[in-house]
Coordinates of C-alpha atoms in Angstrom, one line a residue:
M259 CA -56.0 -151.7 -1.8
T260 CA -55.3 -148.9 -4.2
T261 CA -52.8 -148.7 -7.0
T262 CA -50.3 -145.9 -7.5
V263 CA -51.4 -142.9 -9.6
T264 CA -50.0 -141.0 -12.5
S265 CA -50.5 -137.6 -13.7
V266 CA -52.3 -136.6 -16.9
A267 CA -49.8 -134.6 -18.8
G268 CA -48.9 -131.5 -16.9
A269 CA -51.9 -131.9 -14.6
G270 CA -50.3 -132.1 -11.2
S271 CA -48.4 -134.0 -8.6
G272 CA -51.1 -136.3 -7.3
D273 CA -50.9 -135.0 -3.8
D274 CA -53.6 -135.7 -1.4
P275 CA -56.1 -132.8 -2.0
D276 CA -57.0 -132.8 1.7
D277 CA -53.4 -132.0 2.7
E278 CA -53.2 -128.3 3.5
D279 CA -49.5 -128.2 2.8
A280 CA -49.7 -129.9 -0.6
V281 CA -49.1 -128.0 -4.0
D282 CA -52.3 -127.4 -5.5
P283 CA -51.8 -128.1 -9.3
V284 CA -55.1 -126.1 -10.2
E285 CA -54.0 -123.1 -8.1
E286 CA -50.5 -123.3 -9.6
A287 CA -51.8 -123.2 -13.1
G288 CA -54.5 -120.7 -12.6
V289 CA -56.9 -123.1 -14.0
V290 CA -60.8 -122.4 -13.6
D291 CA -63.2 -124.5 -15.6
G292 CA -60.3 -125.8 -17.8
T293 CA -59.1 -122.6 -19.1
D294 CA -56.1 -120.5 -18.0
G295 CA -57.8 -117.2 -19.0
S296 CA -56.1 -116.7 -22.2
S297 CA -59.0 -117.8 -24.4
A298 CA -62.4 -116.3 -24.5
A299 CA -65.0 -118.3 -22.4
P300 CA -68.7 -118.1 -23.6
E301 CA -70.8 -115.2 -22.4
P302 CA -73.1 -116.3 -19.8
T303 CA -76.7 -116.5 -20.6
V304 CA -78.5 -118.0 -17.9
R305 CA -81.8 -116.3 -16.6
W306 CA -81.4 -116.5 -12.9
I307 CA -84.7 -117.0 -11.0
E308 CA -86.0 -117.3 -7.3
C309 CA -84.9 -120.5 -6.0
E310 CA -86.9 -123.0 -3.9
F311 CA -83.9 -124.0 -1.9
E312 CA -82.1 -121.5 0.1
G313 CA -78.5 -121.7 -0.5
L314 CA -78.7 -122.7 -4.2
E315 CA -78.9 -120.4 -7.2
C316 CA -81.5 -121.3 -9.6
G317 CA -81.8 -120.5 -13.4
V318 CA -83.4 -121.2 -16.7
V319 CA -81.5 -122.2 -19.8
K320 CA -83.1 -122.3 -23.2
V321 CA -82.1 -125.2 -25.5
P322 CA -83.3 -126.2 -29.0
L323 CA -86.3 -128.6 -29.1
D324 CA -84.7 -130.5 -32.0
Y325 CA -81.0 -130.2 -32.8
R326 CA -81.6 -131.2 -36.4
D327 CA -84.0 -128.1 -36.8
P328 CA -83.0 -125.0 -35.0
G329 CA -86.2 -123.3 -36.0
A330 CA -88.5 -126.0 -34.4
G331 CA -88.6 -124.1 -31.2
E332 CA -87.1 -124.1 -27.7
L333 CA -87.4 -125.8 -24.3
E334 CA -86.7 -124.2 -21.0
L335 CA -84.5 -126.2 -18.6
T336 CA -84.0 -125.4 -14.9
I337 CA -80.7 -125.5 -13.3
A338 CA -79.5 -125.2 -9.8
V339 CA -75.9 -124.2 -8.6
H340 CA -74.5 -125.2 -5.1
P341 CA -71.6 -122.6 -4.8
A342 CA -68.1 -124.0 -3.8
T343 CA -67.9 -123.8 -0.1
D344 CA -64.0 -122.6 -0.5
P345 CA -64.5 -120.0 -3.1
D346 CA -60.9 -118.9 -2.9
R347 CA -59.9 -122.4 -4.0
R348 CA -62.6 -123.0 -6.4
I349 CA -61.8 -125.0 -9.6
G350 CA -64.9 -124.4 -11.8
H351 CA -68.3 -126.2 -12.4
L352 CA -69.0 -129.9 -11.6
V353 CA -72.2 -130.9 -13.5
V354 CA -74.0 -133.7 -11.8
N355 CA -76.8 -136.2 -12.7
P356 CA -78.2 -138.7 -10.1
G357 CA -79.6 -141.2 -12.6
G358 CA -83.1 -142.5 -13.6
P359 CA -83.6 -141.6 -16.3
G360 CA -86.0 -139.1 -14.6
A361 CA -84.2 -138.2 -11.5
S362 CA -83.8 -134.6 -10.7
G363 CA -80.3 -133.0 -10.9
I364 CA -81.7 -129.9 -8.9
D365 CA -82.7 -132.2 -6.0
M366 CA -79.1 -133.7 -6.1
A367 CA -77.5 -130.2 -6.0
A368 CA -80.0 -129.5 -3.0
W369 CA -78.8 -132.6 -1.1
A370 CA -75.4 -130.9 -1.2
L371 CA -76.7 -128.4 1.3
E372 CA -77.0 -131.2 3.9
G373 CA -73.1 -131.0 4.1
P374 CA -70.2 -133.4 3.4
G375 CA -70.7 -137.1 3.3
V376 CA -74.5 -137.1 2.4
V377 CA -74.0 -137.1 -1.3
F378 CA -70.7 -135.3 -1.8
T379 CA -67.4 -135.4 0.1
A380 CA -65.9 -132.3 1.5
P381 CA -63.2 -131.9 -1.0
V382 CA -65.5 -131.8 -3.8
L383 CA -68.0 -129.4 -2.1
E384 CA -65.1 -127.1 -1.3
R385 CA -63.6 -126.9 -4.9
F386 CA -66.6 -127.1 -7.3
D387 CA -69.8 -125.2 -7.9
I388 CA -72.1 -128.2 -8.0
V389 CA -74.5 -127.7 -11.1
G390 CA -77.6 -129.8 -11.0
F391 CA -80.1 -129.8 -13.8
D392 CA -83.5 -131.3 -14.5
P393 CA -83.2 -133.1 -18.0
R394 CA -85.7 -132.3 -20.7
G395 CA -89.1 -133.8 -19.6
V396 CA -88.0 -134.0 -15.8
A397 CA -89.8 -132.1 -13.0
R398 CA -89.0 -128.5 -13.4
S399 CA -88.0 -128.6 -17.1
E400 CA -90.0 -128.6 -20.1
P401 CA -91.8 -130.5 -21.6
Y402 CA -94.2 -131.9 -19.0
F403 CA -93.9 -135.5 -19.4
V404 CA -97.3 -137.1 -20.1
C405 CA -98.8 -139.8 -22.5
G406 CA -102.5 -139.2 -22.6
E407 CA -105.1 -138.6 -19.8
P408 CA -104.7 -140.7 -16.7
G409 CA -105.3 -144.3 -17.3
A410 CA -105.6 -143.9 -21.2
Q411 CA -102.5 -146.0 -22.0
L412 CA -103.4 -148.6 -19.5
A413 CA -106.8 -148.9 -20.9
L414 CA -105.4 -149.5 -24.5
L415 CA -102.7 -152.0 -23.3
S416 CA -105.2 -154.0 -21.1
Q417 CA -106.7 -155.3 -24.4
V418 CA -103.4 -156.8 -25.3
E419 CA -102.0 -160.0 -24.2
L420 CA -98.2 -161.2 -25.1
P421 CA -97.4 -162.1 -27.6
F422 CA -99.2 -159.5 -29.9
D423 CA -100.9 -161.5 -32.6
E424 CA -104.2 -159.9 -33.4
A425 CA -104.6 -156.8 -35.6
E426 CA -106.7 -155.2 -32.7
E427 CA -103.7 -155.8 -30.4
F428 CA -101.3 -154.0 -32.7
A429 CA -103.6 -151.2 -33.2
A430 CA -104.0 -150.8 -29.4
G431 CA -100.1 -150.6 -29.1
E432 CA -99.8 -148.1 -31.7
A433 CA -102.5 -145.9 -30.2
A434 CA -100.9 -146.2 -26.8
A435 CA -97.4 -145.0 -28.1
L436 CA -99.0 -142.2 -30.1
L437 CA -100.7 -140.9 -27.0
C438 CA -97.2 -139.7 -26.0
V439 CA -97.1 -137.6 -29.1
E440 CA -100.7 -136.3 -28.8
S441 CA -99.8 -135.1 -25.4
M442 CA -96.2 -133.7 -26.0
G443 CA -96.0 -133.2 -29.6
A444 CA -92.5 -133.4 -31.3
A445 CA -90.8 -133.4 -27.9
A446 CA -92.2 -137.0 -27.4
G447 CA -89.5 -138.5 -29.4
L448 CA -86.7 -136.1 -28.5
L449 CA -86.2 -136.8 -24.8
H450 CA -83.5 -139.4 -25.4
S451 CA -80.0 -139.2 -24.1
E452 CA -78.2 -137.8 -27.0
Y453 CA -80.2 -134.6 -26.8
V454 CA -80.0 -134.5 -23.1
A455 CA -76.1 -134.5 -23.5
R456 CA -76.4 -131.7 -26.2
D457 CA -78.6 -129.8 -23.6
M458 CA -75.8 -130.3 -21.2
D459 CA -73.4 -128.3 -23.6
E460 CA -75.8 -125.6 -23.9
I461 CA -75.8 -125.2 -20.0
R462 CA -71.9 -125.3 -20.1
K463 CA -72.2 -122.3 -22.6
A464 CA -74.9 -120.6 -20.6
L465 CA -72.8 -120.7 -17.6
G466 CA -69.9 -119.1 -19.5
A467 CA -67.5 -122.1 -18.8
E468 CA -65.1 -123.2 -21.5
Q469 CA -65.0 -126.7 -19.8
V470 CA -66.9 -128.5 -17.0
S471 CA -66.2 -131.4 -14.8
Y472 CA -68.8 -134.1 -14.7
F473 CA -69.9 -136.7 -12.0
G474 CA -72.9 -139.0 -13.2
A475 CA -74.4 -141.8 -11.0
S476 CA -76.4 -144.8 -12.4
Y477 CA -78.0 -143.6 -15.6
G478 CA -76.0 -140.3 -15.2
A479 CA -73.0 -142.6 -16.3
T480 CA -74.7 -143.1 -19.6
L481 CA -75.2 -139.3 -20.0
G482 CA -71.5 -138.9 -19.2
V483 CA -70.5 -141.3 -21.9
W484 CA -72.9 -139.4 -24.5
Y485 CA -71.4 -136.0 -23.4
A486 CA -67.7 -137.2 -23.7
T487 CA -68.4 -138.6 -27.1
L488 CA -70.1 -135.6 -28.5
F489 CA -68.1 -132.8 -26.8
P490 CA -64.8 -134.1 -25.7
E491 CA -63.2 -130.7 -25.8
S492 CA -65.8 -129.5 -23.2
V493 CA -64.8 -132.0 -20.6
R494 CA -62.2 -131.0 -17.9
A495 CA -62.7 -134.3 -15.8
M496 CA -65.2 -137.2 -15.5
V497 CA -66.1 -139.8 -13.1
V498 CA -69.2 -142.0 -13.2
D499 CA -70.5 -144.5 -10.6
G500 CA -72.9 -147.4 -10.8
A501 CA -72.6 -147.4 -14.6
D502 CA -74.5 -149.4 -17.1
N503 CA -73.0 -150.1 -20.4
P504 CA -75.0 -148.3 -23.0
L505 CA -73.7 -150.5 -26.0
D506 CA -74.6 -154.1 -25.0
D507 CA -74.3 -156.9 -27.6
V508 CA -77.5 -156.8 -29.6
S509 CA -76.5 -159.0 -32.5
T510 CA -78.8 -162.0 -31.7
V511 CA -81.9 -162.7 -29.6
E512 CA -79.7 -164.9 -27.3
A513 CA -77.5 -161.9 -26.7
R514 CA -80.2 -159.5 -26.0
V515 CA -82.0 -161.9 -23.6
A516 CA -78.7 -162.5 -21.7
N517 CA -78.3 -158.8 -21.3
V518 CA -81.7 -158.4 -19.5
I519 CA -80.9 -161.7 -17.4
D520 CA -77.5 -160.1 -16.4
E521 CA -79.1 -156.9 -15.3
L522 CA -81.6 -158.7 -13.3
Q523 CA -79.4 -161.4 -11.7
Q524 CA -78.2 -159.3 -8.9
F525 CA -81.9 -158.5 -7.8
E526 CA -82.5 -162.4 -7.7
V527 CA -79.6 -162.8 -5.5
L528 CA -80.5 -159.9 -3.3
L529 CA -84.2 -161.0 -2.9
G530 CA -82.9 -164.4 -1.8
E531 CA -80.5 -162.7 0.7
A532 CA -83.2 -160.4 2.0
L533 CA -85.6 -163.2 2.6
D534 CA -83.0 -165.4 4.2
A535 CA -82.1 -162.6 6.4
C536 CA -85.5 -162.9 8.0
D537 CA -84.3 -165.6 10.3
Q538 CA -85.8 -164.6 13.6
P539 CA -89.2 -165.3 14.8
E540 CA -89.5 -161.6 15.3
C541 CA -89.3 -160.9 11.6
P542 CA -92.7 -160.4 10.1
M543 CA -92.0 -163.0 7.1
Y544 CA -90.3 -165.6 9.4
N545 CA -92.7 -168.2 8.6
D546 CA -91.5 -170.9 11.0
G547 CA -88.0 -170.5 9.3
D548 CA -89.2 -170.3 5.7
P549 CA -89.5 -166.9 4.6
R550 CA -89.1 -167.8 1.0
G551 CA -92.0 -170.1 1.2
Y552 CA -94.0 -167.2 2.8
F553 CA -93.0 -165.0 -0.3
K554 CA -93.8 -167.7 -3.0
E555 CA -97.2 -168.6 -1.4
N556 CA -98.5 -165.0 -1.1
V557 CA -97.4 -163.3 -4.3
G558 CA -101.0 -163.2 -5.5
A559 CA -101.7 -160.5 -2.8
L560 CA -99.4 -158.1 -4.9
E561 CA -102.4 -157.4 -7.0
A562 CA -103.6 -155.1 -4.3
V563 CA -100.4 -153.1 -4.8
V564 CA -101.2 -152.9 -8.6
E565 CA -104.6 -151.6 -7.8
A566 CA -103.3 -149.1 -5.3
T567 CA -100.8 -147.5 -7.9
G568 CA -103.1 -147.1 -10.8
G569 CA -103.3 -150.4 -12.3
N570 CA -99.8 -150.9 -13.8
P571 CA -99.3 -154.6 -14.0
V572 CA -95.7 -154.5 -13.0
A573 CA -96.2 -152.4 -9.8
G574 CA -96.1 -155.5 -7.6
A575 CA -92.7 -156.5 -9.0
L576 CA -91.4 -152.9 -8.4
A577 CA -92.6 -152.9 -5.0
I578 CA -90.5 -156.0 -4.2
I579 CA -87.3 -155.1 -6.0
T580 CA -87.2 -151.4 -4.8
P581 CA -86.2 -152.1 -1.1
L582 CA -83.4 -154.3 -2.5
Y583 CA -81.4 -151.2 -3.5
S584 CA -80.1 -150.9 0.1
E585 CA -79.7 -153.5 2.8
E586 CA -81.0 -151.1 5.2
A587 CA -84.4 -151.1 3.5
W588 CA -84.8 -154.9 3.6
P589 CA -86.9 -154.8 7.0
Y590 CA -89.4 -152.4 5.3
L591 CA -89.9 -155.2 2.6
W592 CA -90.5 -157.7 5.3
I593 CA -93.0 -155.3 7.1
G594 CA -94.5 -154.2 4.0
Y595 CA -95.0 -157.7 2.7
A596 CA -96.5 -158.9 6.0
L597 CA -98.9 -155.9 6.2
L598 CA -100.1 -156.9 2.6
V599 CA -100.7 -160.5 3.4
E600 CA -101.9 -160.4 7.0
E601 CA -103.9 -157.1 7.0
D602 CA -104.7 -156.6 3.3
D603 CA -102.8 -153.3 3.6
P604 CA -100.7 -152.4 0.4
S605 CA -99.8 -149.0 1.5
L606 CA -96.0 -149.4 2.3
L607 CA -95.3 -151.7 -0.7
A608 CA -97.2 -149.3 -2.8
E609 CA -95.0 -146.5 -1.8
F610 CA -92.0 -148.4 -3.1
A611 CA -93.9 -148.9 -6.4
R612 CA -94.7 -145.3 -6.8
F613 CA -90.9 -144.5 -6.3
Q614 CA -90.4 -146.3 -9.6
L615 CA -93.4 -145.5 -11.4
G616 CA -93.4 -141.7 -10.9
D617 CA -96.3 -139.9 -12.2
S618 CA -97.0 -142.2 -15.0
H619 CA -100.9 -142.7 -14.4
G620 CA -100.6 -146.5 -14.9
G621 CA -98.8 -146.0 -18.2
T622 CA -95.3 -145.6 -19.5
T623 CA -93.0 -144.3 -17.1
F624 CA -90.4 -141.6 -17.9
T625 CA -87.6 -144.1 -17.3
E626 CA -89.1 -146.6 -19.7
H627 CA -89.8 -144.0 -22.5
V628 CA -86.2 -142.6 -22.4
N629 CA -84.6 -146.2 -22.1
C630 CA -86.9 -147.1 -25.2
L631 CA -86.0 -144.0 -27.2
D632 CA -82.2 -144.5 -26.5
S633 CA -82.6 -148.2 -27.7
W634 CA -84.1 -147.1 -31.0
V635 CA -81.5 -144.3 -31.5
L636 CA -78.7 -146.7 -31.2
N637 CA -80.1 -149.7 -32.5
P638 CA -82.6 -148.8 -35.4
Q639 CA -81.9 -152.2 -37.1
L640 CA -84.0 -153.9 -34.2
D641 CA -87.3 -153.4 -35.8
R642 CA -90.9 -153.7 -34.3
D643 CA -91.1 -157.5 -35.2
V644 CA -87.6 -158.1 -33.6
R645 CA -88.6 -156.2 -30.4
L646 CA -91.9 -157.9 -30.1
S647 CA -90.5 -161.4 -30.4
D648 CA -87.8 -160.4 -27.9
E649 CA -90.5 -159.7 -25.3
T650 CA -91.6 -163.4 -25.5
A651 CA -88.1 -164.8 -25.4
M652 CA -87.1 -162.5 -22.2
E653 CA -90.3 -163.7 -20.5
E654 CA -89.4 -167.3 -20.9
A655 CA -85.7 -166.7 -19.8
V656 CA -86.9 -164.9 -16.5
R657 CA -89.0 -167.9 -15.7
R658 CA -86.2 -170.3 -16.6
E659 CA -83.3 -168.5 -14.9
L660 CA -84.6 -166.2 -12.2
P661 CA -86.8 -168.7 -10.2
L662 CA -87.5 -166.2 -7.2
L663 CA -88.2 -163.2 -9.6
A664 CA -90.2 -165.4 -11.9
H665 CA -93.1 -165.2 -9.3
L666 CA -93.5 -161.6 -10.0
E667 CA -95.0 -159.9 -13.1
F668 CA -92.0 -158.5 -14.6
T669 CA -93.3 -158.3 -18.2
A670 CA -96.4 -156.7 -19.6
P671 CA -97.5 -155.3 -23.1
G672 CA -95.7 -151.9 -23.5
T673 CA -95.3 -149.1 -26.0
C674 CA -91.7 -149.6 -26.9
P675 CA -92.0 -151.7 -29.9
F676 CA -94.2 -149.1 -31.3
Y677 CA -91.8 -146.2 -31.1
D678 CA -90.9 -146.5 -34.8
L679 CA -94.0 -144.2 -34.9
L680 CA -92.2 -141.5 -33.0
D681 CA -89.6 -139.1 -34.7
R682 CA -86.6 -139.4 -32.7
A683 CA -83.5 -139.4 -34.9
T684 CA -80.6 -142.0 -35.2
F685 CA -77.1 -141.7 -33.9
G686 CA -74.5 -142.7 -36.7
G687 CA -71.4 -142.3 -34.6
T688 CA -69.4 -144.4 -32.3
L689 CA -70.5 -144.0 -28.6
D690 CA -67.0 -144.5 -27.0
G691 CA -66.2 -141.3 -25.0
S692 CA -63.9 -139.9 -27.6
D693 CA -60.7 -140.7 -25.7
V694 CA -61.8 -138.5 -22.9
P695 CA -60.2 -140.2 -19.6
I696 CA -63.4 -141.4 -17.7
V697 CA -63.1 -143.2 -14.2
V698 CA -65.8 -145.7 -13.8
I699 CA -66.6 -146.8 -10.3
G700 CA -68.0 -150.4 -10.3
N701 CA -69.6 -152.2 -7.4
P702 CA -69.8 -156.1 -7.1
R703 CA -72.8 -155.8 -4.7
D704 CA -74.8 -153.2 -6.8
P705 CA -78.3 -154.4 -7.4
A706 CA -79.2 -152.3 -10.2
T707 CA -76.1 -152.1 -12.5
P708 CA -74.0 -155.3 -12.2
L709 CA -70.3 -155.0 -11.9
S710 CA -69.9 -156.8 -15.4
E711 CA -71.7 -153.7 -16.8
S712 CA -69.0 -151.5 -15.5
V713 CA -66.3 -153.9 -16.7
E714 CA -67.8 -154.0 -20.2
L715 CA -68.1 -150.2 -20.2
V716 CA -64.3 -149.9 -19.6
E717 CA -63.1 -152.9 -21.7
E718 CA -65.4 -152.8 -24.7
T719 CA -67.0 -149.5 -25.1
L720 CA -64.9 -146.6 -23.8
S721 CA -61.7 -145.7 -25.7
N722 CA -60.2 -144.4 -22.5
G723 CA -61.7 -145.9 -19.4
Y724 CA -60.3 -146.7 -16.0
L725 CA -62.3 -149.2 -13.7
V726 CA -62.3 -148.8 -9.9
E727 CA -63.8 -151.9 -8.4
A728 CA -65.2 -150.9 -4.8
E729 CA -67.9 -152.8 -2.8
H730 CA -70.9 -151.1 -1.2
L731 CA -74.2 -152.9 -0.5
A732 CA -76.2 -150.4 -2.4
H733 CA -76.7 -148.9 -5.8
G734 CA -73.4 -146.9 -6.3
V735 CA -70.5 -146.4 -4.2
Y736 CA -69.6 -142.5 -3.8
P737 CA -69.3 -141.2 -1.1
N738 CA -69.3 -144.4 1.1
N739 CA -65.8 -146.0 0.2
E740 CA -62.8 -143.9 1.3
C741 CA -60.5 -145.8 -1.2
A742 CA -62.8 -144.9 -4.0
N743 CA -63.3 -141.4 -2.7
G744 CA -59.5 -140.7 -2.8
I745 CA -59.4 -141.8 -6.4
I746 CA -62.3 -139.7 -7.4
H747 CA -60.8 -136.7 -5.6
R748 CA -57.5 -137.2 -7.6
A749 CA -59.3 -137.5 -10.8
L750 CA -61.7 -134.5 -10.3
I751 CA -59.5 -132.3 -8.5
D752 CA -55.9 -132.9 -9.4
L753 CA -56.4 -134.3 -12.8
V754 CA -54.7 -137.5 -11.8
L755 CA -55.8 -140.8 -13.3
P756 CA -55.1 -144.3 -11.7
D757 CA -51.8 -145.9 -12.8
E758 CA -53.6 -149.2 -13.9
R759 CA -56.7 -149.6 -16.1
T760 CA -58.3 -151.6 -13.1
T761 CA -58.0 -150.7 -9.5
I762 CA -59.3 -152.8 -6.7
C763 CA -60.3 -150.9 -3.5

């Protein structure tokens, strides 16, 4: 069920945006990108370029490399715009991010070309120019993310066994982290979310918009919180889906370990459900009615997936958890695992692992890199020694509390504890959304971002958050829940927020 809705001061009536006879508060006020035209919007500065996707408008925006030092150089970011399909009723720009960190916003804008219901609903496509961008270090934007020659980081980290306790192991960890600096220069430490959010405001200005609306999925929710915190006056409306809370309790090792277990718990549940669903003899992992036993007895075969994907020791674990993101992918898990065990063929599972690993050449992935930088930016008090000791505690907790996942290699020596060597800046403010109204879609069946994270984001982090709880057996909800879609439409189009702080769909 949905709650009633109330209008943000002067925002409109809350009528159904799909109702052709309804009064449109945006049209009535003459609002485009949050301004009535009485104040000067920024001059557009996008350099428009030929686009690889027919139907999109692509361009390049220059941003400072280091916002602390304007003279340090620039980066070129690529953007793509999917024009509103009903230009006469266009509201303005909707900036979007699909998550990751590392997913391409340009690809997300291109998905809009497939029409309503694929990624965006018809009312959103009709009323907004969808603006996707590749964040710094992603795909078509500078810099090219790389940490050394292929295999170089892996060769160094292969000299290490957790816990780090030898001088040679510390030296290898430091050298592995510094490969990122050797490859990317100062940009290596400047790919974190604060700077991506600052880039977003440079994109807003380059588009000539006084304000933009925003939709972020998964990690895109984190970007939304950063953007609202840093540039509250630039936000017209904001909705985030599949959100993680970027400000977990890190005060004790127990709290930090609990955060990791909480984020992995749903994968434990879904892996059990996926195995139990293999309950017919035709299922490749049926094993006379014991698919869990088949999984546990053959995990050693995942070493072939590790070898097939460049040697990253966590590739086997990633191959198993990736198809858990959607129930529709469970049969591919059964088939891929059986192919691996029965025919020594890791190819299908290796594809799942590569989806997560990206072009990491067996070393640090872009996702790991940004998550690590964000952690250092927000929690500089967690020094190298603390982070190294946490790795051991987390490994023990996984074995103790996640019995199915414990069969997988989830932990391996990494570079994150040594990012004290990277110049990355520190955030001294309060990451709370600066009282911008933010609608947060939470999903009790989400495998990657538990509902508890969305609840914490609204109740503990945001100063003005609204939780919408809607179920969908996949990562994220929009556009697959009509109840949530209606609330999203009201928030983004009519500027109408839920009447209650928590709404159950």
